[in-house]
Short mmCIF file of C-alpha atoms and ligand atoms in Angstrom, two decimals:
data_model
loop_
_atom_site.label_atom_id
_atom_site.label_comp_id
_atom_site.label_asym_id
_atom_site.label_seq_id
_atom_site.Cartn_x
_atom_site.Cartn_y
_atom_site.Cartn_z
CA MET A 1 87.40 68.82 177.56
CA LYS A 2 86.67 67.11 174.39
CA THR A 3 84.46 63.94 174.83
CA LEU A 4 82.95 61.44 172.42
CA THR A 5 80.06 59.32 173.30
CA ILE A 6 79.03 56.50 170.96
CA THR A 7 76.69 53.48 171.12
CA ARG A 8 78.62 50.60 172.73
CA PRO A 9 80.86 49.04 169.96
CA ASP A 10 81.68 45.43 169.04
CA ASP A 11 85.04 43.89 167.93
CA TRP A 12 84.45 41.79 164.91
CA HIS A 13 87.88 40.07 164.95
CA VAL A 14 89.74 39.22 168.10
CA HIS A 15 92.07 36.47 169.37
CA VAL A 16 91.66 35.84 173.17
CA ARG A 17 93.56 32.51 173.27
CA THR A 18 93.06 30.14 176.28
CA GLY A 19 94.32 29.43 179.78
CA ALA A 20 96.51 32.22 181.45
CA ILE A 21 96.61 34.44 178.48
CA LEU A 22 92.87 34.41 178.09
CA LYS A 23 92.52 35.56 181.77
CA THR A 24 94.90 38.31 181.04
CA VAL A 25 93.62 39.65 177.86
CA LEU A 26 89.78 39.02 177.97
CA PRO A 27 88.87 41.69 180.54
CA HIS A 28 90.28 44.33 178.28
CA THR A 29 88.14 43.31 175.41
CA ALA A 30 85.10 42.93 177.67
CA LYS A 31 85.63 46.45 179.10
CA GLN A 32 85.66 48.05 175.59
CA PHE A 33 83.32 46.00 173.62
CA ALA A 34 79.86 44.58 174.07
CA ARG A 35 80.44 41.53 171.82
CA ALA A 36 83.39 40.16 169.82
CA ILE A 37 83.96 37.69 167.07
CA ILE A 38 86.34 35.20 168.75
CA MET A 39 88.89 33.57 166.28
CA PRO A 40 89.12 29.93 166.51
CA ASN A 41 92.91 29.42 165.87
CA LEU A 42 93.71 27.71 169.16
CA LYS A 43 96.03 24.79 169.26
CA PRO A 44 94.38 22.47 168.37
CA PRO A 45 91.95 24.68 166.40
CA VAL A 46 88.18 25.00 167.29
CA THR A 47 86.60 23.02 164.48
CA THR A 48 83.28 21.76 166.01
CA VAL A 49 80.24 23.28 167.54
CA ASP A 50 80.79 21.28 170.74
CA GLN A 51 84.28 22.48 171.08
CA ALA A 52 83.30 26.17 170.43
CA LEU A 53 80.67 25.88 173.15
CA LEU A 54 83.26 24.71 175.67
CA TYR A 55 85.49 27.46 174.59
CA ARG A 56 82.67 29.78 174.96
CA ASP A 57 82.28 28.70 178.67
CA GLU A 58 85.87 29.27 179.32
CA ILE A 59 85.56 32.72 177.96
CA LEU A 60 82.51 33.58 179.97
CA GLU A 61 84.41 32.54 183.16
CA ALA A 62 87.01 35.10 182.38
CA VAL A 63 84.58 37.97 182.07
CA PRO A 64 85.04 40.29 185.22
CA THR A 65 81.91 40.48 187.26
CA GLY A 66 79.81 43.45 186.32
CA LEU A 67 80.60 43.58 182.81
CA ASP A 68 78.30 42.48 180.19
CA PHE A 69 80.08 40.81 177.42
CA THR A 70 78.97 38.25 174.78
CA PRO A 71 81.46 36.14 172.85
CA LEU A 72 80.40 35.37 169.36
CA MET A 73 82.01 32.02 168.47
CA THR A 74 83.48 30.88 165.10
CA LEU A 75 84.67 27.44 163.73
CA TYR A 76 87.98 26.89 161.98
CA LEU A 77 87.32 25.55 158.54
CA THR A 78 89.37 22.44 157.52
CA ALA A 79 89.27 20.08 154.62
CA ALA A 80 87.54 17.75 157.08
CA THR A 81 84.67 20.12 157.89
CA THR A 82 81.32 18.43 156.95
CA GLU A 83 78.13 19.97 155.70
CA ALA A 84 76.42 18.53 158.80
CA GLU A 85 78.72 20.50 161.08
CA ILE A 86 77.98 23.64 158.97
CA LYS A 87 74.33 23.13 159.33
CA LYS A 88 74.56 22.59 163.10
CA ALA A 89 76.78 25.76 163.44
CA ALA A 90 74.28 27.88 161.55
CA LYS A 91 71.51 26.67 163.72
CA SER A 92 73.46 27.52 166.92
CA GLU A 93 72.67 30.77 168.39
CA HIS A 94 76.22 31.00 169.59
CA ILE A 95 78.22 30.32 166.44
CA HIS A 96 78.26 33.14 163.92
CA ALA A 97 80.79 32.20 161.21
CA PHE A 98 83.50 29.89 159.79
CA LYS A 99 87.12 31.16 159.44
CA LEU A 100 89.15 30.17 156.45
CA TYR A 101 92.89 30.15 157.10
CA PRO A 102 94.87 29.32 153.98
CA ALA A 103 97.24 26.63 155.25
CA GLY A 104 100.45 28.12 156.54
CA ALA A 105 99.34 31.79 156.12
CA THR A 106 99.55 32.85 159.75
CA THR A 107 99.82 31.91 163.35
CA HIS A 108 98.24 28.47 164.03
CA SER A 109 97.11 27.96 160.56
CA ASP A 110 98.73 24.55 159.73
CA SER A 111 95.35 22.91 159.98
CA GLY A 112 93.99 25.38 157.52
CA VAL A 113 92.67 24.85 154.02
CA ALA A 114 95.43 23.79 151.50
CA ASP A 115 93.26 23.50 148.39
CA ILE A 116 90.71 26.43 148.34
CA LYS A 117 88.86 25.13 145.26
CA ALA A 118 88.29 21.84 146.99
CA ALA A 119 86.35 23.74 149.75
CA TYR A 120 83.83 25.09 147.24
CA PRO A 121 81.14 22.40 148.38
CA LEU A 122 81.58 23.85 151.96
CA PHE A 123 81.16 27.43 150.74
CA ALA A 124 77.98 26.31 149.00
CA ALA A 125 76.80 24.81 152.26
CA MET A 126 77.57 27.96 154.21
CA GLU A 127 75.71 30.10 151.57
CA LYS A 128 72.67 27.61 151.72
CA HIS A 129 72.64 27.68 155.66
CA GLN A 130 73.33 31.49 155.68
CA ILE A 131 76.42 31.50 157.87
CA PRO A 132 79.20 33.95 156.98
CA LEU A 133 82.68 32.92 155.73
CA LEU A 134 85.62 34.99 157.22
CA ILE A 135 88.71 34.86 155.26
CA HIS A 136 92.38 35.49 156.06
CA GLY A 137 93.09 36.66 152.47
CA GLU A 138 96.81 36.02 151.75
CA VAL A 139 98.39 33.51 149.39
CA THR A 140 100.83 31.26 151.03
CA ASP A 141 103.48 30.42 148.26
CA GLU A 142 106.83 31.43 149.41
CA GLN A 143 107.56 32.72 145.88
CA CYS A 144 105.12 35.55 146.39
CA ASP A 145 106.45 38.72 147.86
CA ILE A 146 105.01 39.07 151.45
CA PHE A 147 103.87 42.60 150.68
CA ASP A 148 101.88 41.17 147.66
CA ARG A 149 100.12 38.31 149.24
CA GLU A 150 96.81 39.95 149.89
CA ARG A 151 96.55 41.39 146.48
CA VAL A 152 97.39 38.07 144.81
CA PHE A 153 94.79 36.31 147.01
CA ILE A 154 92.14 38.53 145.80
CA ASP A 155 92.92 37.99 142.18
CA ARG A 156 93.53 34.29 142.46
CA TYR A 157 90.69 33.24 144.80
CA LEU A 158 88.50 35.89 146.11
CA VAL A 159 87.05 37.30 142.99
CA ASP A 160 85.89 33.75 141.97
CA ILE A 161 84.49 32.99 145.41
CA ALA A 162 82.40 36.05 145.47
CA LYS A 163 81.13 35.29 141.76
CA SER A 164 80.47 31.64 142.58
CA PHE A 165 78.68 32.19 145.79
CA PRO A 166 76.73 35.43 145.43
CA ALA A 167 74.59 34.90 148.52
CA LEU A 168 77.47 33.90 150.80
CA ARG A 169 78.28 36.56 153.22
CA VAL A 170 82.10 37.02 153.17
CA VAL A 171 84.23 39.15 155.40
CA LEU A 172 87.81 39.78 154.09
CA GLU A 173 89.58 40.10 157.45
CA HIS A 174 91.98 42.77 158.42
CA VAL A 175 92.37 44.46 154.90
CA THR A 176 95.61 46.14 154.38
CA THR A 177 95.78 47.35 150.80
CA SER A 178 94.13 49.77 148.43
CA GLU A 179 93.35 46.74 146.19
CA ALA A 180 91.41 45.14 149.09
CA VAL A 181 89.50 48.28 149.66
CA GLN A 182 88.58 48.55 146.06
CA PHE A 183 87.47 44.90 145.73
CA VAL A 184 85.30 45.23 148.69
CA LYS A 185 83.70 48.41 147.54
CA ASP A 186 83.03 47.03 144.04
CA ALA A 187 81.55 43.70 145.43
CA SER A 188 77.91 43.20 146.32
CA SER A 189 76.63 43.93 149.72
CA TYR A 190 77.46 40.36 150.74
CA VAL A 191 81.07 41.24 150.92
CA ALA A 192 82.58 43.33 153.72
CA ALA A 193 85.90 43.85 155.53
CA THR A 194 87.35 44.60 158.97
CA ILE A 195 90.19 46.96 159.57
CA THR A 196 92.65 46.87 162.39
CA PRO A 197 93.84 49.88 164.41
CA GLN A 198 97.49 49.21 163.42
CA HIS A 199 96.75 49.29 159.69
CA LEU A 200 94.91 52.60 160.17
CA LEU A 201 97.83 54.18 162.21
CA TYR A 202 101.03 52.74 160.87
CA ASN A 203 102.79 52.01 157.64
CA ARG A 204 105.56 49.49 157.14
CA ASN A 205 108.16 51.91 158.42
CA ALA A 206 106.92 51.28 161.89
CA LEU A 207 108.46 47.85 161.64
CA PHE A 208 111.93 49.36 161.33
CA GLY A 209 111.93 52.55 163.34
CA GLY A 210 115.41 52.76 164.57
CA GLY A 211 115.66 48.97 164.79
CA ILE A 212 113.38 46.08 164.46
CA ARG A 213 110.07 46.38 166.16
CA PRO A 214 108.46 42.97 166.76
CA HIS A 215 105.37 44.33 168.52
CA TYR A 216 104.34 46.06 165.17
CA TYR A 217 104.67 42.70 163.19
CA CYS A 218 101.29 41.02 162.37
CA LEU A 219 99.97 39.30 159.37
CA PRO A 220 98.88 40.69 156.94
CA VAL A 221 102.06 42.73 157.45
CA LEU A 222 101.84 46.61 157.53
CA LYS A 223 102.07 48.03 153.98
CA ARG A 224 103.10 51.33 152.36
CA GLU A 225 101.67 54.66 153.26
CA GLN A 226 99.50 54.92 150.15
CA HIS A 227 97.78 51.67 151.43
CA ARG A 228 97.31 53.09 154.91
CA LEU A 229 95.65 56.24 153.43
CA ALA A 230 93.20 54.08 151.49
CA LEU A 231 92.27 52.22 154.56
CA VAL A 232 91.65 55.48 156.56
CA LYS A 233 89.49 56.76 153.74
CA ALA A 234 87.39 53.48 153.66
CA ALA A 235 87.04 53.30 157.48
CA THR A 236 85.93 56.94 157.67
CA SER A 237 83.84 56.97 154.63
CA GLY A 238 80.62 55.88 156.26
CA ASN A 239 80.49 52.79 153.87
CA PRO A 240 78.73 49.95 155.75
CA LYS A 241 80.98 47.39 154.22
CA PHE A 242 83.79 48.43 156.48
CA PHE A 243 83.73 47.89 160.23
CA LEU A 244 85.97 47.44 163.32
CA GLY A 245 88.01 44.30 163.95
CA THR A 246 91.01 44.72 166.04
CA ASP A 247 92.75 41.50 165.22
CA SER A 248 94.16 41.92 168.75
CA ALA A 249 96.43 38.77 168.70
CA PRO A 250 98.40 38.51 172.02
CA HIS A 251 101.62 36.47 172.21
CA THR A 252 103.87 36.64 175.34
CA THR A 253 106.66 39.11 175.14
CA SER A 254 109.21 36.34 174.94
CA MET A 255 107.42 34.72 171.93
CA LYS A 256 107.50 38.22 170.11
CA GLU A 257 111.04 39.22 171.08
CA SER A 258 112.73 36.19 169.60
CA SER A 259 114.88 35.17 166.66
CA CYS A 260 111.77 34.14 164.99
CA GLY A 261 108.97 36.34 166.55
CA CYS A 262 105.32 35.45 166.27
CA ALA A 263 102.90 37.55 164.21
CA GLY A 264 100.33 39.59 166.00
CA CYS A 265 99.69 42.84 167.63
CA PHE A 266 98.24 43.05 171.17
CA SER A 267 95.91 46.02 171.05
CA ALA A 268 92.92 45.10 173.21
CA PRO A 269 93.67 47.51 176.19
CA ILE A 270 93.84 50.59 173.89
CA ALA A 271 91.75 49.46 170.82
CA LEU A 272 89.02 52.13 170.83
CA GLU A 273 91.38 54.80 171.74
CA LEU A 274 93.64 53.91 168.77
CA TYR A 275 90.65 53.97 166.45
CA ALA A 276 89.66 57.49 167.81
CA GLU A 277 93.20 58.70 167.15
CA ALA A 278 92.96 57.50 163.56
CA PHE A 279 89.53 58.96 163.01
CA GLU A 280 90.52 62.21 164.60
CA SER A 281 93.55 62.43 162.38
CA VAL A 282 91.29 63.15 159.35
CA ASN A 283 88.49 64.99 161.33
CA ALA A 284 86.15 62.12 161.09
CA LEU A 285 85.23 61.38 164.75
CA ASN A 286 81.63 61.64 163.61
CA LYS A 287 82.05 58.55 161.45
CA LEU A 288 83.48 56.27 164.39
CA GLU A 289 80.08 55.18 165.72
CA GLY A 290 78.96 53.66 162.38
CA PHE A 291 82.26 51.88 161.94
CA ALA A 292 82.58 50.62 165.47
CA SER A 293 78.98 50.16 166.62
CA PHE A 294 76.58 49.69 163.67
CA HIS A 295 77.98 48.27 160.35
CA GLY A 296 79.31 45.02 161.81
CA ALA A 297 76.05 44.24 163.61
CA ASP A 298 74.04 44.93 160.54
CA PHE A 299 76.27 42.78 158.46
CA TYR A 300 75.95 39.88 160.95
CA ARG A 301 72.29 40.49 161.14
CA LEU A 302 72.42 40.99 164.95
CA PRO A 303 70.70 43.76 166.84
CA ARG A 304 72.67 46.87 167.45
CA ASN A 305 73.82 47.43 170.94
CA SER A 306 72.18 49.57 173.51
CA GLY A 307 74.07 51.60 176.05
CA THR A 308 77.00 53.95 175.27
CA ILE A 309 80.70 54.32 175.88
CA THR A 310 82.41 57.73 176.39
CA LEU A 311 85.96 58.52 175.38
CA LYS A 312 87.77 61.59 176.82
CA LYS A 313 90.54 63.45 175.15
CA ILE A 314 93.13 62.77 177.97
CA SER A 315 96.78 61.62 177.19
CA TRP A 316 98.08 58.79 179.28
CA ASP A 317 101.00 56.39 179.06
CA VAL A 318 100.47 52.75 177.77
CA PRO A 319 102.00 50.30 180.15
CA SER A 320 105.08 48.46 179.11
CA SER A 321 103.26 45.17 179.60
CA TYR A 322 100.20 43.41 180.81
CA GLY A 323 99.93 40.15 182.91
CA ASP A 324 102.33 38.52 185.20
CA ASN A 325 105.63 36.86 184.68
CA GLY A 326 103.96 33.72 183.48
CA ALA A 327 102.21 35.49 180.64
CA SER A 328 103.72 38.97 180.21
CA ILE A 329 102.39 40.62 177.00
CA THR A 330 103.62 43.78 175.48
CA PRO A 331 100.91 45.90 173.88
CA ILE A 332 101.23 47.87 170.70
CA LYS A 333 102.34 51.47 171.68
CA ALA A 334 104.01 50.27 174.90
CA ASN A 335 105.47 53.21 176.80
CA GLU A 336 104.06 55.65 174.39
CA VAL A 337 101.37 58.21 174.88
CA VAL A 338 97.83 57.59 173.67
CA SER A 339 95.54 60.60 173.40
CA TRP A 340 92.09 59.23 174.32
CA GLN A 341 90.88 57.38 177.35
CA ILE A 342 87.68 55.47 177.98
CA GLN A 343 85.70 56.70 180.92
C1 NCD B 401 96.97 36.24 164.38
C2 NCD B 401 97.35 35.32 165.71
O1 NCD B 401 98.38 35.57 166.30
O2 NCD B 401 96.50 34.56 165.96
N1 NCD B 401 98.21 37.01 164.01
C3 NCD B 401 98.24 37.99 163.32
O3 NCD B 401 99.33 38.41 162.97
N2 NCD B 401 97.19 38.73 162.88
C4 NCD B 401 96.53 35.28 163.39
C5 NCD B 401 95.76 36.19 162.23
O4 NCD B 401 94.79 36.65 162.36
O5 NCD B 401 96.45 36.19 161.16
ZN1 ZN B 402 93.40 37.47 163.37
#
């Protein structure tokens, strides 16, 4: 039987929520990954070090006994963030980044930054205190076609941010386009990107296969096939600027299957399996370990993990949902076959 053993991986972008959903989803991430960058877009958002430390405690309580999992906390950047908080965050061993959501770009982003230029003094403080800035890179004006929002964000904002703050570590989160890949490749070693499993495996046809498919809807939205191919090429290239970030973003099934369904794909239970499928599709399984286990740690200046995880080539059916009636969550690929399994 075909098996693949790699150093324990990390997830550099995940939403684990709070309360009942946290308890349902966190064990899946903790089983697959040694560490994860925890996104701060709760309601209300996690904007201070003290709030992040409380949230961290709640996450640690949800880790099943016997699993060794470290949440890497982030703070939600707002117009009210102070340099003092940035300094405090940079000093904390538990806080690893700030997340910039353009106001209105995605789920729970209404407290985000409306005027990006006005946040430049905060970027300068992050550069000075050496804490990374994670960016949801989409413009929010409704005139802009939804499939163009990432590309336009790069041209309108990101090029200048990278130029103005050359020593600021920036992660362009969940890249979805060939233009984003090109921007990251051309930028300095201070600029990197995460890539999700859904953007490696699916193009925008998946949203409309035989009818509307809400569980494949996330932001940035799936793009054309040419973009998917560019992402697969980047992820499997061995370039250390590209690393694993699932953007697993659980919403209850009823919030997804609605007249106005929430954005976000729940991939945590099968995340590594999905990446293995994507890498195998281009005969690049030998590049999975760098992407999943080394590049992100190196960028965040954290030690690489010890220990290993083994995947076996076994087909199994993805459950139709996880959790109980109170918080039933439909995963991506529900009721379909996935061809790898974690031992
Ligand atoms: C994320 C969420 O639900 O929190 N949704 C998504 O579609 N990716 C927010 C985000 O990362 O954009
Ligand atoms: Zn996200």
